[in-house]
PDB file of C-alpha atoms in Angstrom:
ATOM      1  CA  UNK A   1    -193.762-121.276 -93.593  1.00 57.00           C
ATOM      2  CA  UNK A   2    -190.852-118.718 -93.119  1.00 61.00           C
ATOM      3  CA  UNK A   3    -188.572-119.206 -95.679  1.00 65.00           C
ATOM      4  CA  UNK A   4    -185.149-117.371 -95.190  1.00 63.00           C
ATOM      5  CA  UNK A   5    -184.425-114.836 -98.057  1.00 63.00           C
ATOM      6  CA  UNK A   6    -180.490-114.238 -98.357  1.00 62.00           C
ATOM      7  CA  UNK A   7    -179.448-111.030 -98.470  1.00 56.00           C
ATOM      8  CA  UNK A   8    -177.533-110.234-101.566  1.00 57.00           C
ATOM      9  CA  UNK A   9    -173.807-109.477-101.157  1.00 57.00           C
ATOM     10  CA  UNK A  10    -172.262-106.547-100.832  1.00 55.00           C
ATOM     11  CA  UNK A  11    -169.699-107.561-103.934  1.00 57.00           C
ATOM     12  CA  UNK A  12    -172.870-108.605-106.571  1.00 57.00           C
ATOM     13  CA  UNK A  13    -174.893-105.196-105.931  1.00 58.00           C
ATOM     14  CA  UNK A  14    -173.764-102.385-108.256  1.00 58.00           C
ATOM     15  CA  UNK A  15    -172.844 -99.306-106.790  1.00 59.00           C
ATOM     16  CA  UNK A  16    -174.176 -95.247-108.369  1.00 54.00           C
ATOM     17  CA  UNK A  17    -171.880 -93.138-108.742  1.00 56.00           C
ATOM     18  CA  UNK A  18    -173.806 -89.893-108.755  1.00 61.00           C
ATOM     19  CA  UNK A  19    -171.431 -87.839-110.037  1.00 64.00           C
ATOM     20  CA  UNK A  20    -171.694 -89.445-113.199  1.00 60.00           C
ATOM     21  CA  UNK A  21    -175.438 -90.227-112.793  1.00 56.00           C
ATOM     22  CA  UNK A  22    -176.822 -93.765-112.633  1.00 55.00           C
ATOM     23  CA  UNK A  23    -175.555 -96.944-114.449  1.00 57.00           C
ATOM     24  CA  UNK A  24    -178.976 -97.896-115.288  1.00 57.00           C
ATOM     25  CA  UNK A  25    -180.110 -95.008-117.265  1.00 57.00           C
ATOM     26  CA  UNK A  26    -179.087 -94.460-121.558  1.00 57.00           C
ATOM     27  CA  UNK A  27    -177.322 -91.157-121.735  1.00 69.00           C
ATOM     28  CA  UNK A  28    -179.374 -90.754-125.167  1.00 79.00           C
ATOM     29  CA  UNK A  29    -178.269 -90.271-128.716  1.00 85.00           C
ATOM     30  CA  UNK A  30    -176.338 -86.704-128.964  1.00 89.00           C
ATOM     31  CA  UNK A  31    -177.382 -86.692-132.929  1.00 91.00           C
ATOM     32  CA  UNK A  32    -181.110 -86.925-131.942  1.00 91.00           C
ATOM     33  CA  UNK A  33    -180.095 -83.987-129.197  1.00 92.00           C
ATOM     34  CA  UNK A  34    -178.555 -81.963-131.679  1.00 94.00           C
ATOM     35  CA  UNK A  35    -181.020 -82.402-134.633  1.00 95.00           C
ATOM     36  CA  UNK A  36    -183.752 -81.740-131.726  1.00 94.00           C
ATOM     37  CA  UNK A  37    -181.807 -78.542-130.867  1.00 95.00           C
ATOM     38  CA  UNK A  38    -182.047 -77.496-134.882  1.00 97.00           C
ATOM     39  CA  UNK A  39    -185.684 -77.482-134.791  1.00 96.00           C
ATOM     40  CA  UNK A  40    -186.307 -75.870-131.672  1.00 97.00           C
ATOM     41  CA  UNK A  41    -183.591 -73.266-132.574  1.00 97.00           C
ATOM     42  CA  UNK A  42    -185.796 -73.113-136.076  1.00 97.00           C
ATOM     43  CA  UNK A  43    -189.034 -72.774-134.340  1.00 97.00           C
ATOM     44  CA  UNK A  44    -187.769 -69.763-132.326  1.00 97.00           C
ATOM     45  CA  UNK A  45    -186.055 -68.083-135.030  1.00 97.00           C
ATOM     46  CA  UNK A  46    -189.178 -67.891-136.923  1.00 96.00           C
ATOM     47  CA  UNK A  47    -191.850 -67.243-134.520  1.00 97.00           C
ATOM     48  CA  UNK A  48    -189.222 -64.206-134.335  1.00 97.00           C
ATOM     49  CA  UNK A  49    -189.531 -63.460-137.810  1.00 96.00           C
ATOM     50  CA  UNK A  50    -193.431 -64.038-137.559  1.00 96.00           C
ATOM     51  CA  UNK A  51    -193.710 -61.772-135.142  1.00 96.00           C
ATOM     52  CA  UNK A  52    -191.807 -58.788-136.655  1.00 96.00           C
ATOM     53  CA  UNK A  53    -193.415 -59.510-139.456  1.00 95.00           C
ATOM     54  CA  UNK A  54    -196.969 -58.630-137.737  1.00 95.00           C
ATOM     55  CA  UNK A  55    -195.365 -56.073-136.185  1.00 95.00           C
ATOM     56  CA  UNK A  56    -194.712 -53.720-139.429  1.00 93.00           C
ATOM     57  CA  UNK A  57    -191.839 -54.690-140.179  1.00 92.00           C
ATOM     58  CA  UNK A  58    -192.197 -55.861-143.865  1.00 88.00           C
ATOM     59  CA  UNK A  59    -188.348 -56.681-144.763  1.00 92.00           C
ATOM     60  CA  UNK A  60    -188.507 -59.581-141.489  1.00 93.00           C
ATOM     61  CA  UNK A  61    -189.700 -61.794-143.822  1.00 93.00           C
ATOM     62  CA  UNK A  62    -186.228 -62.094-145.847  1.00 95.00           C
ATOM     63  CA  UNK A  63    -184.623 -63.684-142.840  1.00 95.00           C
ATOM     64  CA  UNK A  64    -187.366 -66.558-143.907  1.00 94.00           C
ATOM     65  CA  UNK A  65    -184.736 -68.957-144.909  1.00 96.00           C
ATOM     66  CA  UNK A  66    -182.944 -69.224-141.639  1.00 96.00           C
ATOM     67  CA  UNK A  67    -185.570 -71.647-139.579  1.00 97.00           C
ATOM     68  CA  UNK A  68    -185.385 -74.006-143.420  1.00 97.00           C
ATOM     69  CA  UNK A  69    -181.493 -74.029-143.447  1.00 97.00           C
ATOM     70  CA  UNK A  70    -181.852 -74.966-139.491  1.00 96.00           C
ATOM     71  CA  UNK A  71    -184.693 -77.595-139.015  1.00 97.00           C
ATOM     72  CA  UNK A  72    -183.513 -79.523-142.333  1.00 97.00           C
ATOM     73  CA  UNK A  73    -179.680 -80.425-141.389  1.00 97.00           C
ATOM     74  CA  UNK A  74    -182.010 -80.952-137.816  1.00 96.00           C
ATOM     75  CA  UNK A  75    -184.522 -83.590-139.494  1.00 97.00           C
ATOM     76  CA  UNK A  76    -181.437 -85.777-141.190  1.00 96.00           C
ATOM     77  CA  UNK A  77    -179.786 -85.428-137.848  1.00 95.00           C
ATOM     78  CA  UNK A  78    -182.601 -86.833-136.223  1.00 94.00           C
ATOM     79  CA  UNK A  79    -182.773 -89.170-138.670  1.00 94.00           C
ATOM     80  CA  UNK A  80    -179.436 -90.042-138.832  1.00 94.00           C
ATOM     81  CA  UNK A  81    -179.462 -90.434-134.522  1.00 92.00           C
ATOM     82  CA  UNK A  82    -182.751 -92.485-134.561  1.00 91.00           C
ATOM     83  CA  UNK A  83    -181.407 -95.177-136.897  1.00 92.00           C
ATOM     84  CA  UNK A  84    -177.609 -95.575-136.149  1.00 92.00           C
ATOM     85  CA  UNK A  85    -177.944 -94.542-132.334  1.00 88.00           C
ATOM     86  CA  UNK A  86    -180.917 -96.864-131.813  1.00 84.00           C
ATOM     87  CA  UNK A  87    -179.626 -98.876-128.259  1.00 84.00           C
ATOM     88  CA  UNK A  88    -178.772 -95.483-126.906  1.00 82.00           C
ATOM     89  CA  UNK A  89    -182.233 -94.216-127.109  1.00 82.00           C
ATOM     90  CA  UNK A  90    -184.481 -94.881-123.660  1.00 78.00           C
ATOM     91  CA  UNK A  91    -188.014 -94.021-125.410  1.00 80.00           C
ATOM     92  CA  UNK A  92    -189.072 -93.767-128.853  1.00 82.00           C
ATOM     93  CA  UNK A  93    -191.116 -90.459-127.950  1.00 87.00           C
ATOM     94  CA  UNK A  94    -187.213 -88.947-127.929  1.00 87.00           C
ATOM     95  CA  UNK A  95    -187.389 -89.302-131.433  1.00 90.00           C
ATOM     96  CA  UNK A  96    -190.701 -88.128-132.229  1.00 92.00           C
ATOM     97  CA  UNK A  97    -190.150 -84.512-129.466  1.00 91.00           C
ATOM     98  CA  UNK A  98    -187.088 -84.391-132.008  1.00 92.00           C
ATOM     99  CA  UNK A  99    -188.811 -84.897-135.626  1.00 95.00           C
ATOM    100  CA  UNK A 100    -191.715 -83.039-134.180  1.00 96.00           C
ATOM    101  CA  UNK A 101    -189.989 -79.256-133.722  1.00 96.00           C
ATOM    102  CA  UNK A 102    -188.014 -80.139-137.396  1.00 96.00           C
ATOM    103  CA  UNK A 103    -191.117 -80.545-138.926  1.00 97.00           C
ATOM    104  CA  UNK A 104    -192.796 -77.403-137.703  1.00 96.00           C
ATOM    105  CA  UNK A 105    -189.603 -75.332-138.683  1.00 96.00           C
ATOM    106  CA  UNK A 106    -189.683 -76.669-142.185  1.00 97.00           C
ATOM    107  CA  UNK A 107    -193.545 -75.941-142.755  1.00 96.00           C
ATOM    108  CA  UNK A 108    -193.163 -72.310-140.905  1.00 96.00           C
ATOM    109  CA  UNK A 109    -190.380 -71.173-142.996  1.00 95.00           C
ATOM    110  CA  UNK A 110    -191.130 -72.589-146.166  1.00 95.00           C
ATOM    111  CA  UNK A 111    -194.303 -70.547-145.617  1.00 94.00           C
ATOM    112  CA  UNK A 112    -192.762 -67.582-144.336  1.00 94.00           C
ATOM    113  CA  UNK A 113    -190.532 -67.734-147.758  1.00 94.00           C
ATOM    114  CA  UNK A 114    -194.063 -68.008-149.492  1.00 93.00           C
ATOM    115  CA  UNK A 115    -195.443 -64.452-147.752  1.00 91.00           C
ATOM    116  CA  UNK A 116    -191.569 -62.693-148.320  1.00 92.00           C
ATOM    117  CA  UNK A 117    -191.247 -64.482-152.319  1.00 91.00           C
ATOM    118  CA  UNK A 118    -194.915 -63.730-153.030  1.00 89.00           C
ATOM    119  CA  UNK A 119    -196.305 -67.797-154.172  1.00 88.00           C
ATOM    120  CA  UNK A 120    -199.453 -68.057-155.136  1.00 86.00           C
ATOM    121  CA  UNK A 121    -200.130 -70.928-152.979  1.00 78.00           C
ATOM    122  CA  UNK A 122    -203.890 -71.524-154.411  1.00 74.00           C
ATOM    123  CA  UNK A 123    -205.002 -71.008-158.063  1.00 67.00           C
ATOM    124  CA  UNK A 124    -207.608 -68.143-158.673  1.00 65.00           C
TER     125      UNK A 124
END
């Protein structure tokens, strides 16, 4: 009943260099990084604005456009990463914690630009 397991040898076991981190793990997509980095960079620039805005500070609301020209070059970046980058990517919840912030800075300033350009966003 005991069976003799061989050892593996020293020359067939890969070896970590932790310097450079481990040879196992994807180093992810740096376009799905970057486009993620637009849309949190979006996000914070207009919770910013929001909150000026609430403050008193009526004219905040021109700086509306910044989080749209931010979180859309961030959404075809993410894009772009998730399709053409696709082996490099560990998880596909990367790409959704990367869509997701894009998506929120493209609803918050388009309707930040809505407050500041006066739309009538519901017929009376």
């Amino acid at each position: 009943m005991s069976e003799s397991r061989e050892l593996p040898s020293r020359s067939s076991t890969p070896t970590v260099n932790y310097a450079h981190g481990s040879i196992f793990a994807p180093t992810g997509s740096p376009l799905l990084r970057l486009g993620g980095g637009l849309g949190i960079a979006a996000c914070v620039v207009g919770l910013a604005i929001f909150l000026a805005a609430c403050a008193g500070l009526k004219m905040s609301v021109a700086l509306s456009p910044i989080p749209v020209i931010l979180a859309v070059p961030g959404f075809i970046l993410t894009l772009i990463g998730a399709t053409t980058q696709k082996h490099m990517i560990a998880e596909d919840t990367h790409v959704l914690a990367a869509f997701f912030p894009c998506i929120l800075g493209i609803a918050g300033g388009l309707l930040e630009m809505a407050v500041w350009l006066q739309w009538h966003m519901f017929a009376r």
